Amino acid sequence: MFYLIGLGLGDATDITVKGLRALERCSRVYLEAYTSVLTVGKEALEEFYGRELIVADRELVEQQADRILEDARETDVAFLVVGDPFGATTHSDLILRAVQAGVPYKVVHNASIINAVGVCGLQQPLYTFGETVSLVFWTDTWRPESFYDKICKNREAGLHTLCLLDIKVKEQSEENMMRGRKIYEPPRFMTVAQAADQLMQIVQRRRGEGEELGLTEDTLCVGVARLGADNQAIRVATLQQLVSCDLGGPLHSLMVTGQLHPLEVDMLQLSAETSLLQSLQVLDGSTYWS
């Protein structure tokens, strides 16, 4: 059997009972380590699970998936994923490969960022949120802005936007990649401040071009970090204010609000910047800034 097991969002103890029992039966256990990370490292997971973990990087999962599925017809093999197993399309590909190879599989679900963001006070992430977007690290030659347009489209419909922020784990520089050198860059995790800064740059550029803006520096946003952990952080502030915020270690996510319900406003005020408490008003179901 090939098991695809979700680990949840916090630490080693977030695994479900079903997932832990399946893991304990497996002869090999892989830990996917490039689409997301927990707040604890591999060693803490191994100590709690009582099993050695094989770190599965992007190259192994996307180019050598047959190694993961090897022997799964005769023995149990587990593949551990932070959050829920289907938070990334890569994991759907593993299932398709297992089916093609005649390997039976089971999926053990867990909490993911998609539903956990409701803790900030924005209601029903599956109903009041529009399309989820991903913000990537810009480079000197690549500065995509498609996520901005999707956020604006969501806001036009009155919907909130969950922005998933880029992580770079075991990445090569362009030079090392071209030269075939297996030298990897230090891990990088985009922060809420970095994401807000990129959005601010887009706002300023498009304003300069005379474009009608779908969000501005005064748009109400929510920054979150390490959801599910004991030290999770939530910050409600304007986009401009989030540029200078420090929410600590990874992982971070950013939400851009759409139309707010009065109950959402009450919840958001629990984590709002002090300067916002008197500014946030709800009139006819919409949020205005005084």
mmCIF file of N, CA and C in Angstrom, residues 57 59 78 139 157 197 236 239 275:
data_model
loop_
_atom_site.group_PDB
_atom_site.id
_atom_site.type_symbol
_atom_site.label_atom_id
_atom_site.label_comp_id
_atom_site.label_asym_id
_atom_site.label_seq_id
_atom_site.Cartn_x
_atom_site.Cartn_y
_atom_site.Cartn_z
ATOM 1 N N ASP A 57 12.977 15.764 -1.745
ATOM 2 C CA ASP A 57 13.030 17.101 -2.316
ATOM 3 C C ASP A 57 12.300 17.129 -3.660
ATOM 4 N N GLU A 59 13.354 17.380 -6.726
ATOM 5 C CA GLU A 59 13.947 16.529 -7.761
ATOM 6 C C GLU A 59 13.500 15.078 -7.605
ATOM 7 N N ALA A 78 5.016 5.139 2.989
ATOM 8 C CA ALA A 78 4.280 6.360 3.339
ATOM 9 C C ALA A 78 4.978 7.584 2.772
ATOM 10 N N THR A 139 12.693 38.506 -9.261
ATOM 11 C CA THR A 139 14.122 38.577 -9.559
ATOM 12 C C THR A 139 14.365 39.848 -10.375
ATOM 13 N N ALA A 157 -15.808 41.237 -6.698
ATOM 14 C CA ALA A 157 -16.929 40.362 -6.352
ATOM 15 C C ALA A 157 -17.217 40.373 -4.853
ATOM 16 N N ASP A 197 5.188 44.424 0.261
ATOM 17 C CA ASP A 197 6.052 45.346 -0.480
ATOM 18 C C ASP A 197 5.908 45.140 -1.982
ATOM 19 N N VAL A 236 -3.633 42.378 11.734
ATOM 20 C CA VAL A 236 -4.592 43.061 10.869
ATOM 21 C C VAL A 236 -4.122 44.495 10.696
ATOM 22 N N LEU A 239 -2.353 47.495 3.920
ATOM 23 C CA LEU A 239 -1.274 46.944 3.103
ATOM 24 C C LEU A 239 0.024 47.691 3.363
ATOM 25 N N SER A 275 -3.938 51.731 15.677
ATOM 26 C CA SER A 275 -4.346 52.900 14.902
ATOM 27 C C SER A 275 -5.575 52.634 14.036
#
